[in-house]
Short mmCIF file of C-alpha atoms in Angstrom, two decimals:
data_model
loop_
_atom_site.label_atom_id
_atom_site.label_comp_id
_atom_site.label_asym_id
_atom_site.label_seq_id
_atom_site.Cartn_x
_atom_site.Cartn_y
_atom_site.Cartn_z
CA MET S 12 103.37 86.09 53.47
CA VAL S 13 106.27 85.87 55.72
CA ILE S 14 109.47 84.79 54.89
CA HIS S 15 112.65 83.98 57.50
CA LEU S 16 116.04 83.31 56.49
CA PHE S 17 118.92 82.12 58.89
CA TYR S 18 122.33 82.04 58.55
CA LEU S 19 123.96 78.61 59.51
CA ALA S 20 127.52 77.72 59.75
CA THR S 21 129.74 76.08 56.87
CA PRO S 22 131.61 73.08 58.35
CA GLU S 23 131.68 71.56 54.67
CA LEU S 24 134.18 74.87 53.95
CA SER S 25 137.82 74.15 54.96
CA ARG S 26 140.05 76.97 56.19
CA ALA S 27 141.88 76.75 52.97
CA GLU S 28 138.37 77.15 50.87
CA GLN S 29 137.41 80.36 53.20
CA ILE S 30 140.60 81.78 52.40
CA GLU S 31 140.37 81.60 48.52
CA ILE S 32 136.82 83.03 49.04
CA MET S 33 137.92 85.75 51.00
CA ALA S 34 140.83 86.67 48.64
CA LYS S 35 138.19 86.18 45.75
CA GLU S 36 135.88 88.76 47.40
CA THR S 37 138.43 91.22 48.85
CA GLY S 38 141.80 90.79 46.88
CA VAL S 39 143.93 89.99 50.43
CA GLN S 40 145.88 87.27 49.38
CA ARG S 41 146.56 84.37 51.89
CA THR S 42 149.84 85.27 53.25
CA GLN S 43 148.26 88.92 54.15
CA GLN S 44 145.24 87.00 55.40
CA TYR S 45 147.78 85.19 58.08
CA ARG S 46 149.19 88.60 58.94
CA CYS S 47 145.81 89.61 60.03
CA ARG S 48 145.19 86.51 62.05
CA ASP S 49 148.41 86.45 63.67
CA SER S 50 148.65 89.86 65.01
CA PHE S 51 145.26 89.89 66.14
CA ILE S 52 145.81 89.42 69.68
CA TYR S 53 147.46 92.76 70.56
CA MET S 54 147.04 94.76 67.13
CA GLY S 55 144.08 92.60 65.57
CA ARG S 56 141.31 95.35 65.50
CA PRO S 57 142.55 98.18 63.48
CA LEU S 58 144.23 95.34 61.00
CA LEU S 59 141.33 92.88 60.97
CA LYS S 60 138.74 95.43 59.43
CA GLU S 61 141.54 96.51 57.13
CA PRO S 62 143.24 93.74 55.34
CA ASN S 63 144.94 96.18 52.92
CA LEU S 64 146.42 98.09 55.81
CA ALA S 65 147.98 94.69 57.44
CA SER S 66 149.41 94.00 54.11
CA ARG S 67 151.88 96.66 55.18
CA PHE S 68 153.41 95.08 57.63
CA VAL S 69 156.01 92.15 57.17
CA THR S 70 155.63 89.04 59.24
CA GLU S 71 158.72 90.22 61.73
CA SER S 72 157.61 93.20 62.14
CA VAL S 73 153.95 92.45 63.18
CA ASN S 74 155.50 89.83 65.60
CA ARG S 75 157.84 92.15 67.42
CA LEU S 76 154.95 94.98 67.61
CA SER S 77 152.72 92.27 69.25
CA GLN S 78 154.83 91.37 72.26
CA PRO S 79 153.31 92.05 75.34
CA SER S 80 156.05 94.38 76.58
CA THR S 81 155.77 96.74 73.62
CA PRO S 82 153.97 99.77 74.31
CA GLU S 83 150.59 100.59 73.10
CA THR S 84 152.10 104.22 71.88
CA ALA S 85 154.34 102.15 69.57
CA ARG S 86 151.52 99.93 68.17
CA TYR S 87 149.47 103.22 67.36
CA GLU S 88 152.62 104.78 65.65
CA SER S 89 153.37 101.96 63.34
CA ILE S 90 149.59 101.86 62.20
CA LYS S 91 149.44 105.47 61.70
CA ARG S 92 152.71 105.32 59.76
CA ALA S 93 151.15 102.52 57.55
CA ARG S 94 148.08 104.62 57.05
CA ALA S 95 150.33 107.03 55.40
CA GLY S 96 151.60 104.01 52.89
CA GLU S 97 154.91 103.11 54.73
CA ILE S 98 155.90 99.48 54.40
CA ILE S 99 156.69 98.74 57.90
CA VAL S 100 159.68 96.42 57.92
CA THR S 101 161.81 95.03 60.67
CA GLU S 102 164.18 97.98 61.06
CA ILE S 103 161.09 100.34 61.12
CA ALA S 104 159.32 98.42 63.62
CA ASP S 105 162.58 98.45 65.97
CA SER S 106 162.99 102.13 65.51
CA ILE S 107 159.52 102.74 66.76
CA ILE S 108 159.81 100.30 69.64
CA ALA S 109 163.14 101.97 70.54
CA ALA S 110 161.58 105.55 70.24
CA HIS S 111 158.75 104.89 72.65
CA LEU S 112 161.07 102.69 75.31
CA PRO S 113 163.46 105.86 76.42
CA GLU S 114 164.08 104.77 79.82
CA LEU S 115 165.10 101.16 78.31
CA THR S 116 167.25 102.68 75.61
CA ALA S 117 169.03 104.79 78.10
CA SER S 118 169.85 101.85 80.13
CA VAL S 119 171.06 99.65 77.44
CA SER S 120 173.85 100.08 75.02
CA SER S 121 173.24 101.15 71.34
CA ASN S 122 173.65 97.85 69.67
CA THR S 123 171.31 95.72 71.82
CA ASP S 124 168.14 94.66 70.25
CA PRO S 125 165.32 96.71 71.46
CA LEU S 126 162.81 93.28 71.17
CA GLN S 127 165.18 91.35 73.17
CA ALA S 128 165.56 94.48 75.94
CA ALA S 129 162.04 94.41 76.01
CA CYS S 130 161.48 90.69 76.20
CA SER S 131 164.12 91.15 79.62
CA VAL S 132 161.75 93.34 80.92
CA GLU S 133 158.83 91.60 80.51
CA ALA S 134 160.66 88.45 82.14
CA ASP S 135 161.55 90.69 84.99
CA THR S 136 157.67 91.79 85.36
CA GLN S 137 156.45 88.10 85.31
CA LEU S 138 159.11 87.04 88.28
CA ASN S 139 157.56 89.72 90.14
CA ALA S 140 154.28 88.84 89.77
CA THR S 141 155.05 85.38 90.53
CA LEU S 142 156.96 86.59 93.92
CA LEU S 143 154.04 88.72 94.81
CA ILE S 144 151.39 85.69 94.34
CA ARG S 145 153.62 83.36 96.16
CA CYS S 146 153.93 85.61 99.61
CA ASP S 147 150.11 86.58 98.97
CA ASP S 148 149.49 82.34 99.07
CA ALA S 149 151.92 82.00 102.37
CA ALA S 150 150.05 84.86 103.99
CA SER S 151 146.54 83.66 103.55
CA GLY S 152 147.54 80.45 105.75
CA GLU S 153 144.44 78.46 105.09
CA ASP S 154 144.49 75.14 106.40
CA ASP S 155 144.34 72.25 103.69
CA ALA S 156 141.55 70.62 106.08
CA ASN S 157 139.48 73.50 105.98
CA ALA S 158 139.99 74.24 102.58
CA THR S 159 139.09 70.54 101.63
CA HIS S 160 136.00 70.53 103.41
CA HIS S 161 135.09 73.83 101.84
CA ASN S 162 135.13 72.44 98.38
CA ARG S 163 133.26 69.24 99.27
CA ARG S 164 130.53 71.38 100.53
CA ARG S 165 130.60 73.26 97.14
CA ARG S 166 130.19 70.24 95.19
CA GLU S 167 127.16 69.22 96.97
CA PRO S 168 123.52 69.68 94.68
CA ASP S 169 121.70 72.54 95.20
CA ILE S 170 117.90 71.30 94.75
CA GLU S 171 116.68 74.81 94.38
CA THR S 172 118.83 75.77 91.47
CA ILE S 173 118.37 72.55 89.94
CA LYS S 174 114.47 72.84 89.94
CA ALA S 175 115.11 76.43 88.63
CA MET S 176 117.45 75.16 85.73
CA ASP S 177 115.11 72.35 84.87
CA GLN S 178 112.42 74.94 84.64
CA LYS S 179 114.32 77.46 82.53
CA ARG S 180 115.12 74.48 80.08
CA HIS S 181 111.23 73.73 79.78
CA GLU S 182 110.44 77.30 79.32
CA ILE S 183 113.21 77.31 76.70
CA ASP S 184 111.79 74.17 74.78
CA GLU S 185 108.20 75.50 75.02
CA PHE S 186 109.49 78.80 73.38
CA LYS S 187 111.36 76.80 70.57
CA ALA S 188 108.31 74.97 69.72
CA SER S 189 105.97 77.98 69.31
CA ARG S 190 108.86 79.68 67.11
CA ASP S 191 108.96 76.87 64.89
CA TYR S 192 105.02 76.94 64.94
CA GLN S 193 105.07 80.48 64.09
CA LEU S 194 108.16 80.40 61.33
CA GLY S 195 105.86 77.86 59.26
CA GLU S 196 107.14 75.43 56.69
CA CYS S 197 110.98 74.94 56.04
CA ILE S 198 111.22 75.21 52.18
CA HIS S 199 115.06 74.96 52.21
CA GLN S 200 117.75 73.95 53.91
CA ASP S 201 121.53 73.36 53.23
CA ASN S 202 125.13 73.81 55.02
CA ALA S 203 124.50 78.06 54.58
CA VAL S 204 120.97 79.17 55.34
CA GLN S 205 117.68 77.91 56.36
CA VAL S 206 114.45 79.27 54.53
CA PHE S 207 111.12 79.05 56.47
CA VAL S 208 107.84 80.46 54.85
CA ARG S 209 103.95 80.61 55.78
CA SER S 210 100.87 82.30 55.17
CA VAL S 211 99.93 85.00 56.95
CA ASN S 212 96.18 83.90 57.50
CA GLN S 213 97.50 80.58 58.76
CA LYS S 214 94.50 78.80 56.88
CA SER S 215 96.31 77.39 54.15
CA ALA S 216 99.70 75.94 53.00
CA PRO S 217 101.85 78.12 50.98
CA THR S 218 100.97 77.76 47.03
CA ALA S 219 104.12 76.45 44.66
CA GLU S 220 104.56 80.20 43.42
CA ALA S 221 104.75 81.37 47.03
CA ILE S 222 107.57 78.95 47.58
CA HIS S 223 109.20 80.19 44.42
CA TYR S 224 108.90 83.51 45.21
CA ALA S 225 110.30 83.11 48.79
CA ILE S 226 113.34 81.13 47.64
CA GLN S 227 114.08 83.94 45.18
CA GLN S 228 113.71 87.04 47.81
CA ALA S 229 115.98 85.13 50.50
CA TYR S 230 118.57 84.44 47.60
CA ARG S 231 118.52 88.14 47.01
CA LYS S 232 118.59 89.20 50.28
CA LEU S 233 121.53 87.01 51.01
CA CYS S 234 123.59 88.28 48.01
CA HIS S 235 123.14 92.04 49.36
CA SER S 236 123.92 91.32 52.95
CA ASN S 237 126.55 88.22 52.74
CA PRO S 238 127.87 87.71 49.44
CA VAL S 239 130.51 84.83 50.51
CA GLN S 240 127.25 83.09 52.51
CA ALA S 241 125.72 83.33 48.72
CA ILE S 242 128.56 81.79 47.21
CA VAL S 243 128.12 78.55 49.23
CA ALA S 244 124.35 78.59 49.13
CA ASP S 245 124.10 79.05 45.66
CA THR S 246 121.52 76.22 45.44
CA LEU S 247 119.22 78.72 46.73
CA GLU S 248 119.27 80.19 43.34
CA PRO S 249 115.72 79.70 41.75
CA SER S 250 117.14 78.99 38.12
CA ARG S 251 119.44 76.32 39.32
#
């Protein structure tokens, strides 16, 4: 007997329910999870993998350290100090940013907010980039009529490409059909998992005892590999 177990999406779970499940599983509270989410763009990978590390950053500190103008060395320094057990409050985040912007702190007064100064540098950089883009567009000198003609040619359908796409779609459909046959009978499906079972010899349908055993093994595998999914798929439990 062969057992196949597939994980599915859980659209019935709202974001709030997922947060509550994660809080029970990991002990990380809602506000700490939001800090992980908000800091994902620039600091996300170290903090997302370690929610307890992310809990040592206050929200405003994460916002300041996540600015695009903040040097990478400043972010690494803040994570290093958080690993040592230090709580990264706003004042500490400002001092870390200022320490890693020596050329910036030398040109501004000591009472200037380092975040505002960094934002001004970022604005100047964006302005220079905009000017360079406009200069490149002006230097290209491409005629509008030629550009329109070029775009019209690109929109023309390619017969060979369409045939290749149809052939590929047909091959995918055939593969799905053969896979469904190899998987066997779907004995359970909910919003979390699908369970298929088939006999090895393919000569007879699975017995009731085999189906019961398959569900039991699938649920044990799910509890071991993904406990959150197992909470959602609790209907897999044979005793229920």
